[in-house]
Each structure stands twice: as structure tokens, then as C-alpha cells.
Coordinates of C-alpha atoms in Angstrom, one line a residue:
Chain A
M1 CA 14.1 11.6 11.4
I2 CA 13.1 15.2 11.2
R3 CA 14.3 17.0 8.2
K4 CA 14.1 20.6 7.1
R5 CA 14.9 21.4 3.5
K6 CA 15.1 24.7 1.7
D7 CA 14.9 24.8 -2.0
K8 CA 13.9 27.4 -4.5
E9 CA 10.2 27.2 -3.9
Q10 CA 9.4 25.9 -0.5
V11 CA 10.3 24.8 2.9
L12 CA 9.6 21.2 3.6
L13 CA 8.9 19.3 6.8
S14 CA 9.0 15.6 6.3
N15 CA 8.2 12.4 8.1
T16 CA 8.2 8.7 7.3
T17 CA 6.0 6.0 8.7
K18 CA 5.7 2.3 8.0
I19 CA 2.5 0.5 6.8
K20 CA 1.7 -3.1 6.2
V21 CA -0.7 -4.4 3.6
R22 CA -3.7 -6.1 5.1
F23 CA -5.5 -9.1 3.6
S24 CA -8.7 -7.0 3.3
E25 CA -6.8 -4.3 1.3
V26 CA -5.9 -6.4 -1.7
D27 CA -8.3 -6.9 -4.6
S28 CA -9.0 -9.9 -6.8
M29 CA -5.8 -9.2 -8.7
R30 CA -4.0 -9.8 -5.4
I31 CA -2.6 -6.3 -5.3
V32 CA -3.6 -3.4 -3.1
W33 CA -6.9 -1.9 -4.4
H34 CA -6.1 1.6 -5.6
G35 CA -8.6 3.2 -3.3
N36 CA -6.7 2.0 -0.3
Y37 CA -3.8 4.2 -1.0
V38 CA -6.0 7.1 0.3
K39 CA -5.8 5.4 3.7
F40 CA -2.0 5.1 3.4
F41 CA -1.8 8.8 2.7
E42 CA -4.0 9.4 5.7
D43 CA -1.6 7.2 7.8
G44 CA 1.2 9.3 6.5
R45 CA -0.6 12.6 7.4
E46 CA -1.4 11.2 10.8
A47 CA 2.2 10.2 11.6
F48 CA 3.3 13.6 10.3
G49 CA 0.9 15.2 12.8
M50 CA 2.4 13.2 15.7
R51 CA 5.9 14.5 14.9
Y52 CA 4.8 18.1 14.3
P53 CA 1.9 18.5 16.8
G54 CA -0.8 21.0 16.3
L55 CA -2.1 20.0 12.9
G56 CA -4.2 17.0 13.7
Y57 CA -7.9 16.6 13.2
M58 CA -8.6 17.4 16.8
D59 CA -6.3 20.4 16.9
I60 CA -8.0 21.9 13.8
Y61 CA -11.4 21.2 15.3
A62 CA -10.4 22.7 18.7
G63 CA -9.2 25.8 16.7
G64 CA -12.8 26.2 15.4
Y65 CA -12.3 24.8 12.0
T66 CA -12.4 21.7 9.8
A67 CA -9.9 21.1 7.0
P68 CA -11.6 19.1 4.3
I69 CA -9.5 17.8 1.4
V70 CA -10.4 19.6 -1.8
D71 CA -7.9 18.0 -4.2
M72 CA -6.1 14.6 -4.2
Q73 CA -3.9 13.2 -6.8
L74 CA -2.4 9.7 -6.9
Q75 CA 0.0 7.9 -9.3
Y76 CA 0.6 4.2 -9.1
L77 CA 4.0 2.9 -10.2
K78 CA 4.3 -0.6 -8.8
P79 CA 1.8 -2.9 -7.1
L80 CA 1.9 -3.8 -3.4
T81 CA 0.8 -7.3 -2.3
I82 CA -0.6 -9.1 0.8
G83 CA 1.6 -8.8 3.9
Q84 CA 4.1 -6.5 2.1
E85 CA 5.5 -3.6 4.1
A86 CA 6.1 -0.1 2.8
V87 CA 7.2 3.3 3.9
V88 CA 5.1 6.4 3.5
Q89 CA 7.0 9.6 3.3
T90 CA 4.9 12.7 3.9
D91 CA 6.2 16.1 2.9
Y92 CA 4.6 19.3 4.0
I93 CA 4.7 21.9 1.2
A94 CA 4.7 25.5 2.4
T95 CA 2.3 27.9 0.7
D96 CA 1.1 31.4 1.5
A97 CA -2.5 30.5 0.6
A98 CA -4.8 29.4 3.4
K99 CA -4.2 25.8 2.6
I100 CA -2.5 22.7 3.9
C101 CA -0.6 20.9 1.2
F102 CA 1.1 17.5 1.5
R103 CA 3.0 15.3 -0.9
Y104 CA 3.4 11.6 -0.4
Q105 CA 5.8 8.9 -1.6
I106 CA 5.3 5.3 -0.8
M107 CA 8.3 3.1 -1.2
N108 CA 8.6 -0.7 -0.8
L109 CA 11.3 -2.2 1.3
D110 CA 13.6 -2.5 -1.7
G111 CA 13.5 1.3 -1.8
E112 CA 11.4 1.4 -5.0
L113 CA 8.8 4.1 -5.4
V114 CA 5.4 2.3 -5.6
A115 CA 3.1 5.3 -5.5
R116 CA 3.1 9.0 -5.0
G117 CA 0.5 11.7 -4.7
S118 CA -0.7 14.9 -3.0
T119 CA -3.5 16.4 -1.0
M120 CA -4.7 19.9 -0.6
Q121 CA -6.9 21.0 2.4
V122 CA -8.7 24.2 3.0
F123 CA -10.1 25.7 6.2
V124 CA -13.8 25.8 6.8
D125 CA -15.2 27.5 9.9
L126 CA -18.0 26.0 12.0
N127 CA -20.6 28.0 10.0
G128 CA -19.4 26.1 7.0
D129 CA -17.7 29.2 5.4
L130 CA -14.4 28.9 3.6
S131 CA -11.6 30.8 5.3
L132 CA -9.5 32.9 3.0
N133 CA -6.9 33.6 5.7
N134 CA -4.9 31.3 7.8
P135 CA -6.7 30.5 11.1
P136 CA -4.8 31.6 14.2
F137 CA -3.9 28.1 15.3
Y138 CA -2.4 27.4 11.9
E139 CA -0.3 30.7 12.0
Q140 CA 1.0 29.5 15.3
W141 CA 1.8 26.1 14.0
K142 CA 3.7 27.6 11.0
K143 CA 5.6 30.0 13.3
K144 CA 6.6 27.1 15.5
W145 CA 7.7 24.6 12.9
L146 CA 8.6 26.7 9.9
N147 CA 9.9 29.9 11.7
R148 CA 7.7 32.1 9.6
Chain B
M1 CA -29.2 8.0 -21.9
I2 CA -26.5 7.2 -24.4
R3 CA -24.7 10.2 -25.8
K4 CA -22.0 10.4 -28.4
R5 CA -20.2 13.8 -28.7
K6 CA -17.5 14.9 -31.0
D7 CA -15.4 17.8 -30.2
K8 CA -12.0 19.0 -31.2
E9 CA -10.0 16.5 -29.2
Q10 CA -12.0 13.5 -28.5
V11 CA -15.0 11.3 -28.9
L12 CA -17.0 10.8 -25.7
L13 CA -19.2 8.0 -24.6
S14 CA -21.0 8.9 -21.5
N15 CA -23.2 7.3 -18.9
T16 CA -24.9 8.3 -15.6
T17 CA -25.7 6.3 -12.6
K18 CA -27.2 7.1 -9.2
I19 CA -25.5 6.5 -5.9
K20 CA -26.7 6.9 -2.3
V21 CA -24.6 7.9 0.6
R22 CA -24.3 5.1 3.2
F23 CA -24.0 5.7 7.0
S24 CA -20.6 4.0 7.0
E25 CA -19.4 6.4 4.2
V26 CA -19.5 9.6 6.3
D27 CA -16.8 10.6 8.6
S28 CA -16.8 12.4 11.9
M29 CA -17.5 15.7 10.2
R30 CA -20.8 14.0 9.0
I31 CA -19.8 14.3 5.3
V32 CA -18.6 11.6 3.0
W33 CA -15.0 10.7 3.7
H34 CA -12.9 11.8 0.7
G35 CA -11.6 8.3 0.1
N36 CA -15.1 7.0 -0.5
Y37 CA -15.4 9.0 -3.8
V38 CA -13.0 6.4 -5.2
K39 CA -15.8 3.9 -4.8
F40 CA -18.3 6.3 -6.4
F41 CA -15.9 6.5 -9.4
E42 CA -15.8 2.7 -9.5
D43 CA -19.6 2.6 -9.4
G44 CA -19.6 5.0 -12.4
R45 CA -17.1 2.9 -14.3
E46 CA -19.0 -0.2 -13.6
A47 CA -22.3 1.3 -14.7
F48 CA -20.5 2.6 -17.9
G49 CA -19.4 -1.0 -18.5
M50 CA -22.9 -2.3 -18.3
R51 CA -24.0 0.2 -21.0
Y52 CA -21.0 -0.4 -23.3
P53 CA -20.2 -4.0 -22.7
G54 CA -16.8 -5.4 -23.2
L55 CA -14.7 -3.3 -20.9
G56 CA -15.6 -4.8 -17.5
Y57 CA -13.1 -6.4 -15.2
M58 CA -14.1 -9.9 -16.4
D59 CA -13.9 -8.9 -20.1
I60 CA -10.4 -7.6 -19.6
Y61 CA -9.3 -10.6 -17.7
A62 CA -10.9 -13.0 -20.3
G63 CA -8.9 -11.0 -22.9
G64 CA -5.7 -12.0 -21.2
Y65 CA -5.0 -8.7 -19.4
T66 CA -5.6 -6.7 -16.3
A67 CA -6.1 -3.0 -16.4
P68 CA -4.7 -1.4 -13.2
I69 CA -5.3 2.3 -12.5
V70 CA -2.0 4.2 -12.8
D71 CA -3.3 7.8 -12.2
M72 CA -6.3 9.1 -10.3
Q73 CA -7.3 12.7 -9.6
L74 CA -10.1 14.0 -7.5
Q75 CA -11.5 17.5 -6.8
Y76 CA -14.0 18.1 -4.1
L77 CA -16.3 21.0 -4.4
K78 CA -19.2 20.4 -2.0
P79 CA -19.8 17.9 0.7
L80 CA -22.3 15.0 0.5
T81 CA -24.1 13.9 3.7
I82 CA -25.8 10.8 5.1
G83 CA -28.6 9.4 2.9
Q84 CA -28.1 12.0 0.2
E85 CA -28.4 10.8 -3.4
A86 CA -26.1 11.9 -6.2
V87 CA -25.5 11.2 -9.9
V88 CA -22.2 10.0 -11.2
Q89 CA -21.5 10.9 -14.8
T90 CA -18.7 8.8 -16.4
D91 CA -17.2 10.0 -19.6
Y92 CA -14.9 7.8 -21.7
I93 CA -12.1 9.9 -23.1
A94 CA -10.7 8.6 -26.4
T95 CA -6.9 8.4 -26.7
D96 CA -4.6 6.7 -29.2
A97 CA -2.3 5.4 -26.4
A98 CA -2.8 1.9 -25.0
K99 CA -4.9 3.3 -22.1
I100 CA -8.4 3.6 -20.8
C101 CA -9.2 7.1 -19.6
F102 CA -12.4 8.2 -17.8
R103 CA -13.6 11.5 -16.4
Y104 CA -16.1 11.7 -13.7
Q105 CA -18.6 14.3 -12.4
I106 CA -20.7 13.8 -9.3
M107 CA -23.7 16.0 -9.0
N108 CA -26.2 16.3 -6.1
L109 CA -29.9 16.2 -6.8
D110 CA -30.0 20.0 -7.1
G111 CA -27.7 19.6 -10.1
E112 CA -24.7 21.1 -8.3
L113 CA -21.3 19.6 -9.1
V114 CA -20.0 18.1 -5.8
A115 CA -16.9 16.4 -7.1
R116 CA -15.0 15.6 -10.3
G117 CA -12.0 13.5 -11.3
S118 CA -10.3 11.2 -13.6
T119 CA -8.7 7.8 -13.8
M120 CA -6.2 6.3 -16.3
Q121 CA -5.7 2.6 -16.7
V122 CA -3.0 0.7 -18.6
F123 CA -3.0 -2.9 -19.8
V124 CA -0.8 -5.5 -18.2
D125 CA -0.6 -9.0 -19.6
L126 CA -0.7 -12.1 -17.5
N127 CA 3.1 -12.2 -17.3
G128 CA 2.9 -8.8 -15.6
D129 CA 4.3 -6.9 -18.6
L130 CA 2.9 -3.5 -19.6
S131 CA 1.3 -3.6 -23.0
L132 CA 2.4 -0.7 -25.3
N133 CA -0.3 -1.5 -27.9
N134 CA -4.0 -1.9 -27.5
P135 CA -5.0 -5.5 -26.7
P136 CA -7.2 -7.1 -29.4
F137 CA -10.3 -7.1 -27.2
Y138 CA -9.9 -3.4 -26.7
E139 CA -9.5 -2.7 -30.4
Q140 CA -12.8 -4.6 -30.9
W141 CA -14.5 -2.6 -28.2
K142 CA -13.3 0.7 -29.7
K143 CA -14.4 -0.4 -33.2
K144 CA -17.8 -1.3 -31.9
W145 CA -18.6 1.7 -29.8
L146 CA -16.4 4.5 -31.3
N147 CA -16.4 3.3 -35.0
R148 CA -12.6 3.5 -35.1
Chain C
M1 CA 4.4 -12.7 25.0
I2 CA 3.6 -16.3 24.1
R3 CA 1.2 -18.1 26.4
K4 CA 0.0 -21.7 26.5
R5 CA -2.9 -22.4 28.8
K6 CA -4.6 -25.6 29.6
D7 CA -8.1 -25.6 30.9
K8 CA -10.9 -28.1 30.9
E9 CA -11.8 -27.8 27.3
Q10 CA -9.0 -26.5 25.3
V11 CA -5.4 -25.6 24.7
L12 CA -4.9 -22.0 23.8
L13 CA -2.3 -20.2 21.9
S14 CA -2.5 -16.5 22.3
N15 CA -1.0 -13.3 20.9
T16 CA -1.5 -9.6 21.4
T17 CA -1.0 -6.8 18.9
K18 CA -1.5 -3.1 19.0
I19 CA -3.9 -1.1 16.8
K20 CA -4.5 2.6 16.4
V21 CA -7.8 4.1 15.3
R22 CA -7.6 5.9 12.0
F23 CA -9.6 9.0 11.2
S24 CA -11.4 7.1 8.4
E25 CA -12.5 4.4 10.8
V26 CA -14.8 6.6 13.0
D27 CA -18.3 7.4 12.0
S28 CA -20.5 10.4 12.4
M29 CA -20.9 9.6 16.1
R30 CA -17.1 10.0 16.3
I31 CA -16.6 6.4 17.4
V32 CA -15.2 3.5 15.5
W33 CA -17.8 2.3 13.0
H34 CA -18.8 -1.2 14.2
G35 CA -17.8 -2.8 10.8
N36 CA -14.2 -1.8 11.3
Y37 CA -13.8 -4.2 14.2
V38 CA -13.7 -6.9 11.6
K39 CA -10.5 -5.4 10.4
F40 CA -9.1 -5.3 13.9
F41 CA -9.9 -9.0 14.3
E42 CA -8.1 -9.5 11.0
D43 CA -5.1 -7.6 12.3
G44 CA -5.1 -9.8 15.4
R45 CA -5.3 -13.0 13.3
E46 CA -2.5 -11.7 11.1
A47 CA -0.2 -10.9 14.0
F48 CA -1.1 -14.3 15.5
G49 CA 0.1 -15.9 12.3
M50 CA 3.4 -14.1 12.5
R51 CA 4.1 -15.6 15.9
Y52 CA 2.9 -19.1 15.0
P53 CA 3.9 -19.4 11.4
G54 CA 2.2 -21.7 9.0
L55 CA -1.4 -20.6 9.3
G56 CA -1.3 -17.4 7.2
Y57 CA -3.4 -16.8 4.0
M58 CA -0.4 -17.7 1.8
D59 CA 0.4 -20.8 3.8
I60 CA -3.1 -22.1 3.5
Y61 CA -3.2 -21.3 -0.2
A62 CA 0.2 -23.0 -0.8
G63 CA -1.2 -26.0 1.0
G64 CA -3.9 -26.2 -1.6
Y65 CA -6.8 -24.7 0.3
T66 CA -8.6 -21.5 1.2
A67 CA -10.1 -21.0 4.7
P68 CA -13.1 -18.8 4.4
I69 CA -14.8 -17.5 7.5
V70 CA -18.2 -19.1 8.0
D71 CA -19.2 -17.6 11.4
M72 CA -18.3 -14.3 13.0
Q73 CA -19.6 -12.9 16.3
L74 CA -18.9 -9.5 17.8
Q75 CA -19.9 -7.8 21.0
Y76 CA -19.3 -4.1 21.6
L77 CA -18.8 -2.9 25.2
K78 CA -17.2 0.5 25.0
P79 CA -16.5 2.9 22.1
L80 CA -13.1 3.6 20.6
T81 CA -12.4 7.1 19.3
I82 CA -10.0 8.8 16.8
G83 CA -6.4 8.3 17.5
Q84 CA -7.0 6.0 20.4
E85 CA -4.8 2.9 20.7
A86 CA -6.0 -0.5 21.7
V87 CA -4.7 -4.0 22.1
V88 CA -6.1 -7.0 20.2
Q89 CA -5.7 -10.3 22.0
T90 CA -6.2 -13.3 19.7
D91 CA -6.7 -16.7 21.2
Y92 CA -6.5 -19.9 19.1
I93 CA -9.3 -22.3 20.3
A94 CA -8.4 -25.9 19.7
T95 CA -11.1 -28.1 18.2
D96 CA -11.0 -31.6 16.7
A97 CA -13.3 -30.5 13.8
A98 CA -11.7 -29.4 10.5
K99 CA -11.9 -25.8 11.5
I100 CA -9.8 -22.8 12.7
C101 CA -11.4 -21.0 15.6
F102 CA -10.2 -17.8 17.1
R103 CA -11.5 -15.6 20.0
Y104 CA -10.7 -11.9 20.2
Q105 CA -10.6 -9.4 22.9
I106 CA -9.9 -5.7 22.3
M107 CA -8.8 -3.7 25.3
N108 CA -8.1 0.1 25.5
L109 CA -5.0 1.4 27.1
D110 CA -6.8 1.6 30.5
G111 CA -7.1 -2.2 30.3
E112 CA -10.9 -2.0 29.8
L113 CA -12.5 -4.6 27.4
V114 CA -14.0 -2.6 24.6
A115 CA -15.0 -5.4 22.3
R116 CA -14.8 -9.2 21.9
G117 CA -15.7 -11.8 19.4
S118 CA -14.9 -14.9 17.5
T119 CA -14.4 -16.3 14.0
M120 CA -14.7 -19.8 12.6
Q121 CA -13.0 -20.8 9.4
V122 CA -13.4 -24.0 7.4
F123 CA -11.2 -25.5 4.7
V124 CA -12.2 -25.5 1.0
D125 CA -10.0 -27.2 -1.6
L126 CA -9.2 -25.6 -4.9
N127 CA -12.2 -27.4 -6.5
G128 CA -14.4 -25.5 -4.1
D129 CA -15.3 -28.5 -2.0
L130 CA -15.5 -28.3 1.8
S131 CA -12.9 -30.5 3.5
L132 CA -14.2 -32.6 6.3
N133 CA -10.8 -33.6 7.5
N134 CA -7.9 -31.4 8.5
P135 CA -5.6 -30.7 5.6
P136 CA -2.0 -32.0 5.9
F137 CA -0.5 -28.6 6.4
Y138 CA -2.9 -27.9 9.3
E139 CA -2.1 -31.2 10.9
Q140 CA 1.6 -30.3 10.8
W141 CA 0.9 -26.9 12.2
K142 CA -1.1 -28.4 15.1
K143 CA 1.6 -30.9 15.8
K144 CA 4.2 -28.2 15.9
W145 CA 2.5 -25.7 18.0
L146 CA 0.0 -27.7 20.1
N147 CA 1.9 -31.0 20.4
R148 CA -1.0 -33.0 19.2
Chain D
M1 CA -43.7 -6.0 0.0
I2 CA -44.7 -5.2 3.6
R3 CA -45.4 -8.2 5.7
K4 CA -46.6 -8.5 9.3
R5 CA -46.3 -12.0 10.9
K6 CA -47.4 -13.1 14.3
D7 CA -45.8 -16.2 15.8
K8 CA -45.3 -17.4 19.3
E9 CA -42.6 -15.0 20.2
Q10 CA -42.7 -12.0 18.1
V11 CA -44.2 -9.6 15.6
L12 CA -42.1 -9.1 12.5
L13 CA -41.8 -6.2 10.1
S14 CA -39.8 -7.1 7.1
N15 CA -38.3 -5.5 4.0
T16 CA -36.1 -6.6 1.1
T17 CA -33.6 -4.6 -0.9
K18 CA -31.2 -5.4 -3.7
I19 CA -27.5 -5.1 -3.5
K20 CA -24.8 -5.5 -6.2
V21 CA -21.2 -6.7 -5.5
R22 CA -18.6 -4.0 -6.2
F23 CA -15.1 -4.8 -7.6
S24 CA -13.6 -3.3 -4.4
E25 CA -15.7 -5.6 -2.2
V26 CA -14.2 -8.9 -3.3
D27 CA -10.9 -10.2 -1.9
S28 CA -8.0 -12.1 -3.4
M29 CA -10.1 -15.3 -3.4
R30 CA -12.5 -13.4 -5.8
I31 CA -15.3 -13.6 -3.3
V32 CA -16.9 -10.8 -1.2
W33 CA -14.6 -10.2 1.8
H34 CA -16.5 -11.3 4.9
G35 CA -16.3 -7.8 6.5
N36 CA -18.3 -6.3 3.7
Y37 CA -21.4 -8.1 4.7
V38 CA -21.6 -5.7 7.6
K39 CA -22.3 -3.0 4.9
F40 CA -24.9 -5.2 3.3
F41 CA -26.7 -5.5 6.6
E42 CA -26.4 -1.7 6.9
D43 CA -28.0 -1.4 3.5
G44 CA -30.8 -3.6 4.6
R45 CA -31.3 -1.6 7.8
E46 CA -31.3 1.6 5.8
A47 CA -33.9 0.3 3.3
F48 CA -36.0 -1.0 6.2
G49 CA -35.9 2.5 7.7
M50 CA -37.2 4.0 4.4
R51 CA -40.2 1.7 4.4
Y52 CA -41.0 2.2 8.1
P53 CA -39.9 5.8 8.7
G54 CA -38.8 7.0 12.1
L55 CA -36.0 4.6 13.0
G56 CA -33.2 6.1 10.8
Y57 CA -30.0 7.5 12.1
M58 CA -31.2 11.0 11.9
D59 CA -34.6 10.2 13.6
I60 CA -32.8 8.6 16.5
Y61 CA -30.4 11.6 16.7
A62 CA -33.2 14.1 16.5
G63 CA -34.9 12.1 19.3
G64 CA -31.9 12.9 21.5
Y65 CA -30.2 9.5 21.3
T66 CA -27.8 7.4 19.4
A67 CA -28.3 3.7 18.9
P68 CA -24.9 1.9 18.7
I69 CA -24.7 -1.7 17.8
V70 CA -23.7 -3.8 20.7
D71 CA -24.0 -7.3 19.2
M72 CA -23.6 -8.6 15.6
Q73 CA -23.6 -12.1 14.4
L74 CA -22.9 -13.3 10.9
Q75 CA -23.0 -16.8 9.2
Y76 CA -21.6 -17.3 5.7
L77 CA -23.1 -20.1 3.7
K78 CA -22.1 -19.4 0.1
P79 CA -19.8 -17.0 -1.6
L80 CA -20.8 -13.9 -3.6
T81 CA -18.6 -12.9 -6.5
I82 CA -17.9 -9.7 -8.5
G83 CA -21.0 -8.1 -10.2
Q84 CA -23.3 -10.6 -8.6
E85 CA -26.6 -9.3 -7.3
A86 CA -28.3 -10.4 -4.1
V87 CA -31.3 -9.5 -2.0
V88 CA -31.1 -8.5 1.6
Q89 CA -34.1 -9.4 3.7
T90 CA -34.3 -7.4 7.0
D91 CA -36.6 -8.5 9.7
Y92 CA -37.4 -6.4 12.7
I93 CA -37.6 -8.6 15.8
A94 CA -39.9 -7.2 18.5
T95 CA -38.6 -7.2 22.1
D96 CA -39.8 -5.5 25.3
A97 CA -36.3 -4.5 26.2
A98 CA -35.0 -1.1 25.2
K99 CA -33.3 -2.5 22.1
I100 CA -33.6 -2.6 18.4
C101 CA -33.1 -6.1 17.0
F102 CA -32.8 -7.1 13.4
R103 CA -32.3 -10.3 11.6
Y104 CA -30.9 -10.4 8.1
Q105 CA -30.9 -13.0 5.3
I106 CA -29.0 -12.5 2.0
M107 CA -30.1 -14.5 -0.9
N108 CA -28.5 -14.8 -4.4
L109 CA -30.7 -14.5 -7.5
D110 CA -31.2 -18.2 -7.5
G111 CA -32.9 -17.8 -4.2
E112 CA -30.2 -19.5 -2.3
L113 CA -29.3 -18.2 1.2
V114 CA -25.7 -17.0 1.1
A115 CA -25.5 -15.3 4.5
R116 CA -27.6 -14.5 7.5
G117 CA -27.1 -12.6 10.7
S118 CA -28.4 -10.3 13.3
T119 CA -27.7 -7.0 15.0
M120 CA -28.8 -5.6 18.4
Q121 CA -28.8 -1.9 19.1
V122 CA -29.2 -0.1 22.4
F123 CA -30.1 3.6 23.2
V124 CA -27.5 6.0 24.5
D125 CA -28.5 9.5 25.4
L126 CA -26.5 12.6 24.5
N127 CA -24.7 12.4 27.9
G128 CA -23.4 8.9 26.9
D129 CA -25.7 7.1 29.3
L130 CA -27.4 3.8 28.4
S131 CA -31.2 4.1 28.4
L132 CA -32.9 1.3 30.2
N133 CA -36.3 2.4 28.9
N134 CA -37.5 2.9 25.4
P135 CA -37.0 6.5 24.3
P136 CA -40.3 8.4 23.5
F137 CA -39.6 8.5 19.7
Y138 CA -39.2 4.7 19.7
E139 CA -42.4 4.1 21.7
Q140 CA -44.2 6.2 19.0
W141 CA -42.5 4.2 16.2
K142 CA -43.6 0.9 17.8
K143 CA -47.2 2.2 18.3
K144 CA -47.4 3.3 14.7
W145 CA -45.9 0.2 13.0
L146 CA -46.6 -2.6 15.5
N147 CA -49.8 -1.4 17.1
R148 CA -48.3 -1.8 20.6

């Protein structure tokens, strides 16, 4: 399901994908170890990139850049346990700065929010220098998917 | 080195520990994958617990509780690469709420800040209920190490 | 696709499941880090357990046992890279000993074998003692799925 | 402690290094998840490379090669639990083939063997072709450390 929303501050592109908790992802309290949600966010980002092509790791690299994460925030509301399935909703947050911003919500199959968070990525060129402007490939991606 | 600092808002206990970047911790950009800093924070917390005993996973569990992380924030300032060593400084942030709050700073061997962040833990009893008050074992720990 | 094969030595139950390589699973050589195949085997085992219920982690635990892996072997024939999909074929190898034995084959979407391996699990009761005989729940599972 | 042994089949170089079990490394059975021993072997290999320089990831890469693992075997004898320390002994196994072979033994602090295993690496040049002969940098390393 592709959705475009307009609200006061931002245009959103959104995608959802399913995950399933692996045995190796739970800790000795039998709940998913908090660090593993970073992978769930990555799964969400990856699935988002499949739906809105042009923003994947290889696209960015082919465009002459890398896009390291410079900020990540996570809130944990309910535990996930072995074998449990969940849905990762990944929202693209538009910004005029030379950044890629995502918000994430992870819901269990009862529709309860179990975790949420955000990531911010910047653009670094192949000399290792931070880009203060949007790289051309990103401008094209925005034009295509956001009409701006 | 054990430090106690008083400032306007809080009493700090602090500890530092060394980490070394493993081959399996770097990603295809040859820098530490951002999710692995969660483990570095955990290493910092663990080393803190060795210096100020009574707050480790087993202590909390023996006290009849678990202390899941409910909030985690990370900022990434500079990359770390294979084999590089770094120092994790873990600061205990005093709060009157029934929470354990830590701040983290990771510095490379040139003394540059490469990442920082925070975690907040709450107390959940063995029935799975959130504790709104400090558990007895935590009161004792605070009395011992913070004199309050 | 459920298959039962008879050959000289053993009866096989077999299952296949798809995996997809995550960004965080590749190393600085841009291929899947060898340790991550352990998770692919686990994914295969888990999917096998969905098709032939009664042998999952929770089933074993409910039966009064744990089934730790005591031997694991892996051979790597071709690399897998970011975003690549692959198929894990998990074969149950019958044995009269009190053990669970699986063989794994991982194939890329061109049908080439990229890795293979095996795991052997034993049964440990809740006192931590090794079981020399098949636990009752495992006898029932064998009777149901292997007719013996 | 550097040791050189001669026996019928091989010359050994050996090194030991300490590891400590992290909270995030144990599973829901409260023992180290079997896949994490792959990292312990890597820690052993890394520490070996510090003692006998010239065989590290960066050395191999600087020599124009990568050295992917093509075979790994692990046996698990006793569990390791949270916070437990252990020693990884890494033995270099000489071979005339164009390969790097290591054996590993992991012992707890009571001196009991908890796990053992092996890895075999081959040399792949930067075109992705398998090298059937020892690369020059490896010949030099062997001459220096093995006198042959």
C-alpha cells in the first residue's frame, strides 16, 4: 500500500513490511534484545527502498556517495518474543536539508505499537567530505516520488 | 578512575572502558555498522557495573526485577574502522524517578568524540508489571554509591 | 514442497525457505560475513519446524528439555552479496541416537550452491543432564512424521 | 606466551587471548548462543595476528588478496554464561596448500574445554580468482615465523 500524506509540516511516503523474531534475536529475558530493533529499522528502510527505488545503498553508492546514519532514536513500549511476527511501518520525512530522515513504528499482530524510532542520514562523498547540498541522484529521487 | 561530580542537576558516577573494533563489526563501507554501537554502550554499562557493583543484570534479577531499556538515543560524529580502539565513558545520571539513566561518550585514541548517546531503563517485576517506585535493591545501591 | 526420500541410510524430511541478505550482514569485502550463515541455518531450521510442527524451541522446552547444538559444520562455496536472495534447504537426517541432525544447503537464485553445512543437537533436561534416550515428545514427533 | 611445537605432521604457532561473555551474546537459555562462538574464533584469530604480524585482514588486502573462510567447524562441550570469562587458544596449522588453517580451543577459567573448532581460508585475488599458490606476502610471513 503506497500512501502519500500531506500535513502541516511534511510530505510522507510510507511503506510497511513484516518481520519475524528469530531465536537468536531474543535475550535471556526471552524478549527481543533492544539492539536488534536497529535491524528491524534497517529491514523497514530496505523494504521502503524496494517500493520507492533509487534510495538504496547501491543507488547511493552508484551516485558517488555514502549515506551514514548520524542520529538514531528508539523507544520501546512492549516486548516482542520468539517467533512473534510484527509489522514495521517506515515513513519518509521530507526535509529541505541535505538529509534522509525516516520514522519507524513497529506494531505486533494485535495492532499494538511495540516500538518506534527515527534515523537521520547525511551524504558523504567518496573523498569523505560531508555534502551540504542534496546530491543529484537524491534531487531526482525527490522529484520523482515527492513531485518537488 | 572513579569520579563523583556535582552540578546543578545531577550527581554523576562515571567509568571508562576500552573497546576494540572487530572485523565482523564493520560494514561494507569499512566503518563500524551503526547498530554495533548499541553493543559498545552495553560494554560501557557492564564495565560501569563492575566498578559500582549491585546494578548488573544478575543483581537486578536477584532483586526480583528486570530492567528493560525503554529509550535509547545515539549520535554518530566520526567513523570507527577495523582494529581501531576506542574508549567508552559511561555516566550515571541521577533521577528521582524509578529509572536507570546512562549517558555514553565514545572517544577514539586521539581523544575525538566519535559517538554519544543515552539509555533509560525502567523496572519490571517478575509478574511483568512496571514498578513506579525504586525497588529496594536499587535504593540500597543509590545509598551506597550516591549517599542519598 | 514436502518431500520424503528413502535412501540406503536414512529417511529425509526436507523444507526450503527464502532468505534475503541484509545490509548489516555483509562485511567489508561486501560479501555476507561467514558467521551470518549460522543465522541462515537457524532460519532454515525454524521454517522446517513450521512445516513439521513439534520440534520448535518452545515445543522442546514445553517437553521439559532444551536441545543445544553440540556440533556445527559449514562450507562456503560462493559469496552472497547485499540484497541477494537465496534459498535454504533444510534436510532432517534420521538417526537412532538421542539427537536431532540437520543438513543445510543454501542456493542462490541461479540455483548454484553457495554454502552447505550441518548441525547436531542433543537433549538436556531441566536439571542440565544429557539425555541418552529420546524424550517422549521427540518419539511422538518421529512417529508422526517418520512413521517410526 | 609464544610456543613452537614440532610433531609428525605440522609446526604450530599458538596464541591465547581472553574473552568475556556479553549480555547480548546469551540466548533465552541463558547460555552463549552457538553462533557467537564464530566471533570468539575471530577474536582468537585477530589476537594471533597481533602476535605474528603480517596475516591480518589489512595485510592480506594490502598484499592484493582477500582470504575468505571456506570451511568452519565447531564443537560445543560446555555452556558459557553471562559475564563469564574464557580463554581462546588459536593454533596455526601449517599446510603446503595455498590455505590458512587455524584450530581453536576455548577454555573456561576452571581450565575446562568448552568449545573447539577450526577454520580454513583460501586466497582470492582482486579479480575474484582463487589463488592456487601462496601469495608472496604469505610466503614471507611463513619464512619469518615458521622458518620455511
